[in-house]
Amino acid sequence: MCIFSDAPSARSTVSHDGHMTLNVERADSRTLPSLKPLRLLDNAGHAVSGAETGGFALPDLETLLGLYRRMVIARRFDVQVTALTRQGRLATFPSALGQEACEIGAVSALRREDWLFPTYRDTIALLTRGVDPAELLAQFRGDWHSGFDQKAHRCASQSTPLATQALHAVGLAHAARLRRDPIVALTFLGDGSTSEGDAHEAFNFAAVWQTPTVFVVQNNQFAISVPLSKQTRARTIADKAVGYGMPGYHVDGNDVAAMYAVTSAAVDRARAGDGPTLIEGLTYRIEAHTNSDDPTRYRDKRDVEHWKRRDPIERLERYLVSEGALTEDVRAEITAAAEELAATTRDAMNTEVEHDPLELFRHVYGTPRAALAEQRDALAAELAGRPGGAE
Amino acid sequence: MCIFSDAPSARSTVSHDGHMTLNVERADSRTLPSLKPLRLLDNAGHAVSGAETGGFALPDLETLLGLYRRMVIARRFDVQVTALTRQGRLATFPSALGQEACEIGAVSALRREDWLFPTYRDTIALLTRGVDPAELLAQFRGDWHSGFDQKAHRCASQSTPLATQALHAVGLAHAARLRRDPIVALTFLGDGSTSEGDAHEAFNFAAVWQTPTVFVVQNNQFAISVPLSKQTRARTIADKAVGYGMPGYHVDGNDVAAMYAVTSAAVDRARAGDGPTLIEGLTYRIEAHTNSDDPTRYRDKRDVEHWKRRDPIERLERYLVSEGALTEDVRAEITAAAEELAATTRDAMNTEVEHDPLELFRHVYGTPRAALAEQRDALAAELAGRPGGAE
Amino acid sequence: MSALPASVVEDGTTTAVTMAGALNAALRDAMEADADVVVFGEDVGPLGGVFRVTDGLHDRFGEKRIWDSPLAEAGIVGTAVGMAMYGLRPVVEMQFDAFSYPAFEQVVSHVAKMRNRTRGVVSLPLVIRIPYAGDIGGVEHHSDSSEAYWTATPGLTVVTPSNPADAYSMLRAAIASDDPVVFMEPKSRYWSKQSLSLPVETAPMDRAVVLREGTDVTLIAYGPTVRTALAAADAGAAEGLSIEVVDLRSLSPFDDETVGASVRKTGRAAIIHEAAQFGGYGAEVAARVTERNFFHLAAPVLRIAGFDVPYPSPKLEEYFLPTPERVLNALASWEW
Amino acid sequence: MSALPASVVEDGTTTAVTMAGALNAALRDAMEADADVVVFGEDVGPLGGVFRVTDGLHDRFGEKRIWDSPLAEAGIVGTAVGMAMYGLRPVVEMQFDAFSYPAFEQVVSHVAKMRNRTRGVVSLPLVIRIPYAGDIGGVEHHSDSSEAYWTATPGLTVVTPSNPADAYSMLRAAIASDDPVVFMEPKSRYWSKQSLSLPVETAPMDRAVVLREGTDVTLIAYGPTVRTALAAADAGAAEGLSIEVVDLRSLSPFDDETVGASVRKTGRAAIIHEAAQFGGYGAEVAARVTERNFFHLAAPVLRIAGFDVPYPSPKLEEYFLPTPERVLNALASWEW
Ligand SMILES: Cc1ncc(C[n+]2csc(CCOP(=O)(O)OP(=O)(O)O)c2C)c(N)n1
Ligand SMILES: Cc1ncc(C[n+]2csc(CCOP(=O)(O)OP(=O)(O)O)c2C)c(N)n1
Ligand SMILES: [Mg+2]
Ligand SMILES: [Mg+2]
């Protein structure tokens, strides 16, 4: 089920003037990312002009309205799932509340044939790609390690071992390039994950091989309890791009317009064969790391309040209202869609699915193994109340 | 045996004017390394002035003469060991021929109490630190994994797993800092090794913790057969420093004066508590990767000839001769010292040492293990010609 | 070997100490006793660790003794190696055992080999704490049992407590050891309680203990499965089967003496663990118990282990984990 | 199982094929047959690999089919996972097995688990070639035997040839398999020769073979120790001991059928490997052979393995490696 039919066009909205185009020369000229994050809308919802935009153009109203709709629905979903998790319906859930602009801005720049390599945090990005909520949440409810058809959605499963998925994205992108398929692989990473060796290797392989990969680092300023200052001494995470000879962008991650525009340009660049891009979206994790985390132990509530006042949805809403694009009708439609999704999700999560214990053995190998069949039979026998079974 | 009594002073010879001092502000200002490698002497042996020096001052003649002496002796040693390896006296030997300026310039910037974390390539750096040739070569002859007393020499063993030693250097430096011991840990890395995750993690931990660590990447342009262009797309390896918020220097690695001056400044900076530095020495591996490698398979002989004409020793020699510092007496003394060392090395390598098979069991654990003692006894019995032993 | 003192029996009184609490106390006391003990890793600082094992230590000892590192396990173990070379006694935490895998090269190629490489000159007094095994409803990668990787690596000492008293005593011993120790903490037992007065010193870290005496079969367990073994012994007793339960505590070295004595007495042995059976630690136990006691054995050593599949998702783990019933069924499969 | 065809017996004639040559031919033929087969790793391109296994392939197939990657093993395996997800069949090389350790997390947490995680939707037709074991005079880190790490990991298929014919046939089978295969190449056998006409198809990749028939004892070996086992059988024959030699070929899965049949015939079994004994692969062999054939065994299964120490430096490896004499001594330790 793809809940969004009005997917914004994946074509770039970037102004391709000489200075601002993403291209190899730019990488080779070793331009440092701006210290101030690029943005197209300020927190009051006003369009920004000048250097701060990094030369990127504000997407048109229709595109922005589509992004708004996705964000509102995603948030409703996220809040619903967090509530269900508190009620014990899910084993765990890492919320992306407050990160909707990063998640949806980035992923909306992809075409259907492109691939997404998400982390555990990026549930709403997968939702936006059209994955069914029940299948999506199977992992966090504990039904199976991953619950949706990765090939059908061109989405990898939500990766837990940090930064490992970035290498998969690079490999897949390279394979596509070898086959001359014009597709792009986008991977999300957390700020903390950039410290892992695999992040480095992924950036480097992508740059050396010039794979069509887009790295989106959601800098939500925490890795569980560890603040960014203990993760890197670089001025921005985007600075890391320099060391790989690829373009890096430091973007206001609560400005969905900027996230969408910059990612679209990077996706275009990748598709054109000009290699990878590193995008840092500066945002904030409003919720706890997961439901089992207690953030009062390590951060000041006032910080959270500060960031709540920089809410990505409200920012765009202000702009859309001021432009007259967000009518009451549209608002009502969006609310209804969001509530419907929430209801579907509630129902799905409140409905136990059947688990077949013998499925434990079914997918481990494509080539059947006698010893595994023995173990399966032993479990079957045990379940049937008979002792023993094998041997 | 420390073969060098005239160790150049480890104090910095850098001119500390505002712009050029290595300091945190500089790191924070995200200065990109110069594309042209810094140098103080050009290939003709003329002192360089202006921007190319990066503001570093040429060390005094006495210091340069000391470096020259070390390089000549190190080369003689290197050539001798390669010859012995061809004669089958050593299991393997990775020569550093042509890299003497990197090796000796860098390591000469250390004080005796500082630590060195070398790779398999850096035998002559250890020699320069005073490790006895026979003990030094035990590893490559195959007597034991490492043959010298690491604590006595403040030198770790020559690391084989690439980039792993860089983390040890960071940890040791951090431990020293916690204890307020004013020591520095310098680690060598190859250009290829910068691709490993461990290199990234070492750079990052050092920068975040601000450890007194100096990373010297010897960019000899090959990782066995793989050229630098397949290792990174960055314009210089020093560019990587930006992504960690530490200073990076791109240095002519065949100019020992520059290597010594820049490393000395980095060592001073580290000792002062101002954190790590990344230094890239651009050089060339004149010999094969090791004796078992055949470089004709992957590189053009003319390249080697080109680099031979940029020999680090000849360059300094030209300068010292033109300055009148390299008299025939001095030359004769150096040649004699080099020949003496070569003879000692030949003798040592031609003398079999005794191997005690039971030493296999001696150092694995500090706490004795009964099962290991059984295995030792079984081997002892086997060696004594008796069957069985244990059980 | 003798059974543990009475204090080690679980009793659920209010003066009880959890395993997490005992580990916390051990770290605190070790840090108090020796300024060279430092603790670092992911979230071990102000948060106190995701399992709260380092709770309160950051407040007490400050940033120079316990701190949050960047998020990189090879970096954590690799820098700990350097610190230990310099004479500190680092205790590092891998957040979950699947997240120790990025550090695998540092552990296998350096931690395990440093002392041997340097002919005993550089020993590494380093403790790598690894919360392991499942039964906590964790999603993928949060329930691995990685012990077979470490025990197959010469140079490592690998131990695992099954109760709070051992947790305290063995962690103190691990920190005091000049050899590197992989200290495996059974996640599902973190909240198990025991009435205890700390500090406590139990059997030496490298010895197994007989936790329950019996005459018919030796049931060997460690970490999380000790509870399973004790429950099986209870249930067995009800059926007239006298099960002797041995808690290995030390996986490497293996206490041949204690286990052998028990097996020679009972004539039968079984080993329980959560990790997959194929290539699991139980193979070593079965192989060496058989090698050394073949003619005392009335039946093959049984392995009751996880199936040879990846650890399952929460809703399926009950079918994967060895239960007391599965143990008894297995014992019943022997010809008696 | 039947013995290998006569062509598999070493004869040292001039038309001989080395194991490295057979592997090279297998790669060439697989790349020729299927455009989805790609090869990458460190130095596998123009150099042809440090053991020359990819010699000439770069010239023949060009940079898009076989190339040198950056120097990073997690990167190599991790990108291979992505390529395999997309439908390519990557064959990657770890230069020496100690250098596979940086890729450990990618192998254990992804390569082994992807198919299961995705309920069979994403299988990974990926081959990880690992030159392993010692006896080549290599300095530290160049002679590890890492098989126990991989065989303890459900989801991996682990195989190892002992001769050129199997090297060819099994590598073709590994590349053809839709499951990920850890393909372990015994370094010391790279230059061993066999007169052979390629292509050759030997027994299925997952089956053990009886290489030499015998009646007194089943000697189980794999990879580098098959030669040792055959030599021991020769020497044993001279002393009147009839040794049956089984070459496992597949370490995971384990061929219970072939091995069991042999053990039930001889009533005695021993396993030889280079890796340290404690926690080594031999433990699994001993444990399962005993479990399944206990009442046919006249004596405990013996393990003749490396000592429980890090692999030694070149001058000491002769004392570490299992020799035919050590095998015979061990067999003599049984009560007959
Ligand atoms: C290799 C690895 N190490 C540790 C963990 C445990 N862990 C899970 S999430 C997390 C923090 C990740 O922070 P970040 O990358 O910033 O992502 P965020 O959670 O903020 O989205 C940690 C340490 C893991 N999943 N994988
Ligand atoms: C982790 C690891 N992977 C692979 C190797 C095999 N290997 C040894 S040297 C080498 C090339 C290293 O190149 P570089 O870092 O540039 O150093 P150089 O040899 O040029 O000094 C490789 C691939 C290794 N030693 N360690
Ligand atoms: Mg984060
Ligand atoms: Mg190099």
mmCIF file of N, CA and C in Angstrom, chain B residues 167 201 205 209, chain C residues 40-42 69-83 90-95 103 106 126 128:
data_model
loop_
_atom_site.group_PDB
_atom_site.id
_atom_site.type_symbol
_atom_site.label_atom_id
_atom_site.label_comp_id
_atom_site.label_asym_id
_atom_site.label_seq_id
_atom_site.Cartn_x
_atom_site.Cartn_y
_atom_site.Cartn_z
ATOM 1 N N LEU B 167 45.292 3.092 16.518
ATOM 2 C CA LEU B 167 44.422 3.160 17.700
ATOM 3 C C LEU B 167 45.216 2.936 18.977
ATOM 4 N N GLU B 201 38.840 5.647 12.773
ATOM 5 C CA GLU B 201 38.505 5.673 14.201
ATOM 6 C C GLU B 201 39.662 6.260 15.004
ATOM 7 N N PHE B 205 39.051 9.446 17.281
ATOM 8 C CA PHE B 205 39.237 9.382 18.738
ATOM 9 C C PHE B 205 40.296 10.397 19.174
ATOM 10 N N TRP B 209 39.279 13.351 21.674
ATOM 11 C CA TRP B 209 39.910 13.331 22.998
ATOM 12 C C TRP B 209 41.087 14.296 23.091
ATOM 13 N N PHE C 40 35.393 3.106 29.892
ATOM 14 C CA PHE C 40 34.811 3.904 28.810
ATOM 15 C C PHE C 40 34.100 3.012 27.805
ATOM 16 N N GLY C 41 33.347 3.647 26.935
ATOM 17 C CA GLY C 41 32.535 2.921 25.965
ATOM 18 C C GLY C 41 31.376 3.808 25.547
ATOM 19 N N GLU C 42 30.368 3.175 24.984
ATOM 20 C CA GLU C 42 29.210 3.929 24.499
ATOM 21 C C GLU C 42 28.170 4.080 25.610
ATOM 22 N N SER C 69 32.871 7.341 24.886
ATOM 23 C CA SER C 69 33.775 7.435 23.741
ATOM 24 C C SER C 69 32.964 7.712 22.488
ATOM 25 N N PRO C 70 33.632 8.055 21.399
ATOM 26 C CA PRO C 70 32.925 8.022 20.124
ATOM 27 C C PRO C 70 32.379 6.618 19.857
ATOM 28 N N LEU C 71 31.413 6.565 18.986
ATOM 29 C CA LEU C 71 30.666 5.341 18.733
ATOM 30 C C LEU C 71 31.414 4.449 17.738
ATOM 31 N N ALA C 72 32.345 3.653 18.227
ATOM 32 C CA ALA C 72 33.159 2.837 17.321
ATOM 33 C C ALA C 72 33.862 1.789 18.163
ATOM 34 N N GLU C 73 33.491 0.558 17.968
ATOM 35 C CA GLU C 73 33.953 -0.495 18.864
ATOM 36 C C GLU C 73 35.412 -0.857 18.637
ATOM 37 N N ALA C 74 35.858 -0.871 17.382
ATOM 38 C CA ALA C 74 37.284 -1.125 17.154
ATOM 39 C C ALA C 74 38.078 -0.015 17.827
ATOM 40 N N GLY C 75 37.573 1.181 17.744
ATOM 41 C CA GLY C 75 38.222 2.315 18.398
ATOM 42 C C GLY C 75 38.275 2.135 19.903
ATOM 43 N N ILE C 76 37.220 1.638 20.465
ATOM 44 C CA ILE C 76 37.173 1.450 21.918
ATOM 45 C C ILE C 76 38.199 0.402 22.343
ATOM 46 N N VAL C 77 38.175 -0.744 21.684
ATOM 47 C CA VAL C 77 39.110 -1.794 22.082
ATOM 48 C C VAL C 77 40.542 -1.402 21.701
ATOM 49 N N GLY C 78 40.701 -0.819 20.529
ATOM 50 C CA GLY C 78 42.047 -0.442 20.087
ATOM 51 C C GLY C 78 42.689 0.597 20.994
ATOM 52 N N THR C 79 41.938 1.595 21.398
ATOM 53 C CA THR C 79 42.528 2.585 22.306
ATOM 54 C C THR C 79 42.732 1.971 23.693
ATOM 55 N N ALA C 80 41.873 1.063 24.089
ATOM 56 C CA ALA C 80 42.068 0.386 25.377
ATOM 57 C C ALA C 80 43.378 -0.408 25.375
ATOM 58 N N VAL C 81 43.699 -1.001 24.230
ATOM 59 C CA VAL C 81 44.978 -1.714 24.115
ATOM 60 C C VAL C 81 46.131 -0.749 24.406
ATOM 61 N N GLY C 82 46.083 0.417 23.769
ATOM 62 C CA GLY C 82 47.139 1.402 23.997
ATOM 63 C C GLY C 82 47.204 1.844 25.448
ATOM 64 N N MET C 83 46.059 2.038 26.055
ATOM 65 C CA MET C 83 46.028 2.446 27.468
ATOM 66 C C MET C 83 46.610 1.364 28.366
ATOM 67 N N PRO C 90 42.042 -0.602 31.703
ATOM 68 C CA PRO C 90 40.751 -0.185 31.143
ATOM 69 C C PRO C 90 39.691 -1.292 31.218
ATOM 70 N N VAL C 91 38.491 -0.876 31.529
ATOM 71 C CA VAL C 91 37.330 -1.763 31.469
ATOM 72 C C VAL C 91 36.402 -1.145 30.426
ATOM 73 N N VAL C 92 36.224 -1.829 29.313
ATOM 74 C CA VAL C 92 35.386 -1.258 28.267
ATOM 75 C C VAL C 92 34.119 -2.080 28.094
ATOM 76 N N GLU C 93 33.105 -1.410 27.611
ATOM 77 C CA GLU C 93 31.822 -2.091 27.412
ATOM 78 C C GLU C 93 31.498 -2.144 25.928
ATOM 79 N N MET C 94 31.114 -3.318 25.459
ATOM 80 C CA MET C 94 30.493 -3.450 24.143
ATOM 81 C C MET C 94 28.987 -3.456 24.427
ATOM 82 N N GLN C 95 28.222 -2.588 23.769
ATOM 83 C CA GLN C 95 26.852 -2.384 24.245
ATOM 84 C C GLN C 95 25.993 -3.658 24.182
ATOM 85 N N ALA C 103 34.935 -4.829 16.571
ATOM 86 C CA ALA C 103 36.208 -4.835 17.293
ATOM 87 C C ALA C 103 36.935 -6.169 17.143
ATOM 88 N N GLN C 106 40.715 -6.184 16.468
ATOM 89 C CA GLN C 106 41.507 -5.708 17.603
ATOM 90 C C GLN C 106 41.571 -6.775 18.686
ATOM 91 N N LEU C 126 43.223 -5.737 30.718
ATOM 92 C CA LEU C 126 42.116 -5.097 30.004
ATOM 93 C C LEU C 126 40.893 -5.989 30.166
ATOM 94 N N ILE C 128 37.060 -6.611 28.739
ATOM 95 C CA ILE C 128 36.043 -6.270 27.744
ATOM 96 C C ILE C 128 34.729 -6.847 28.230
#
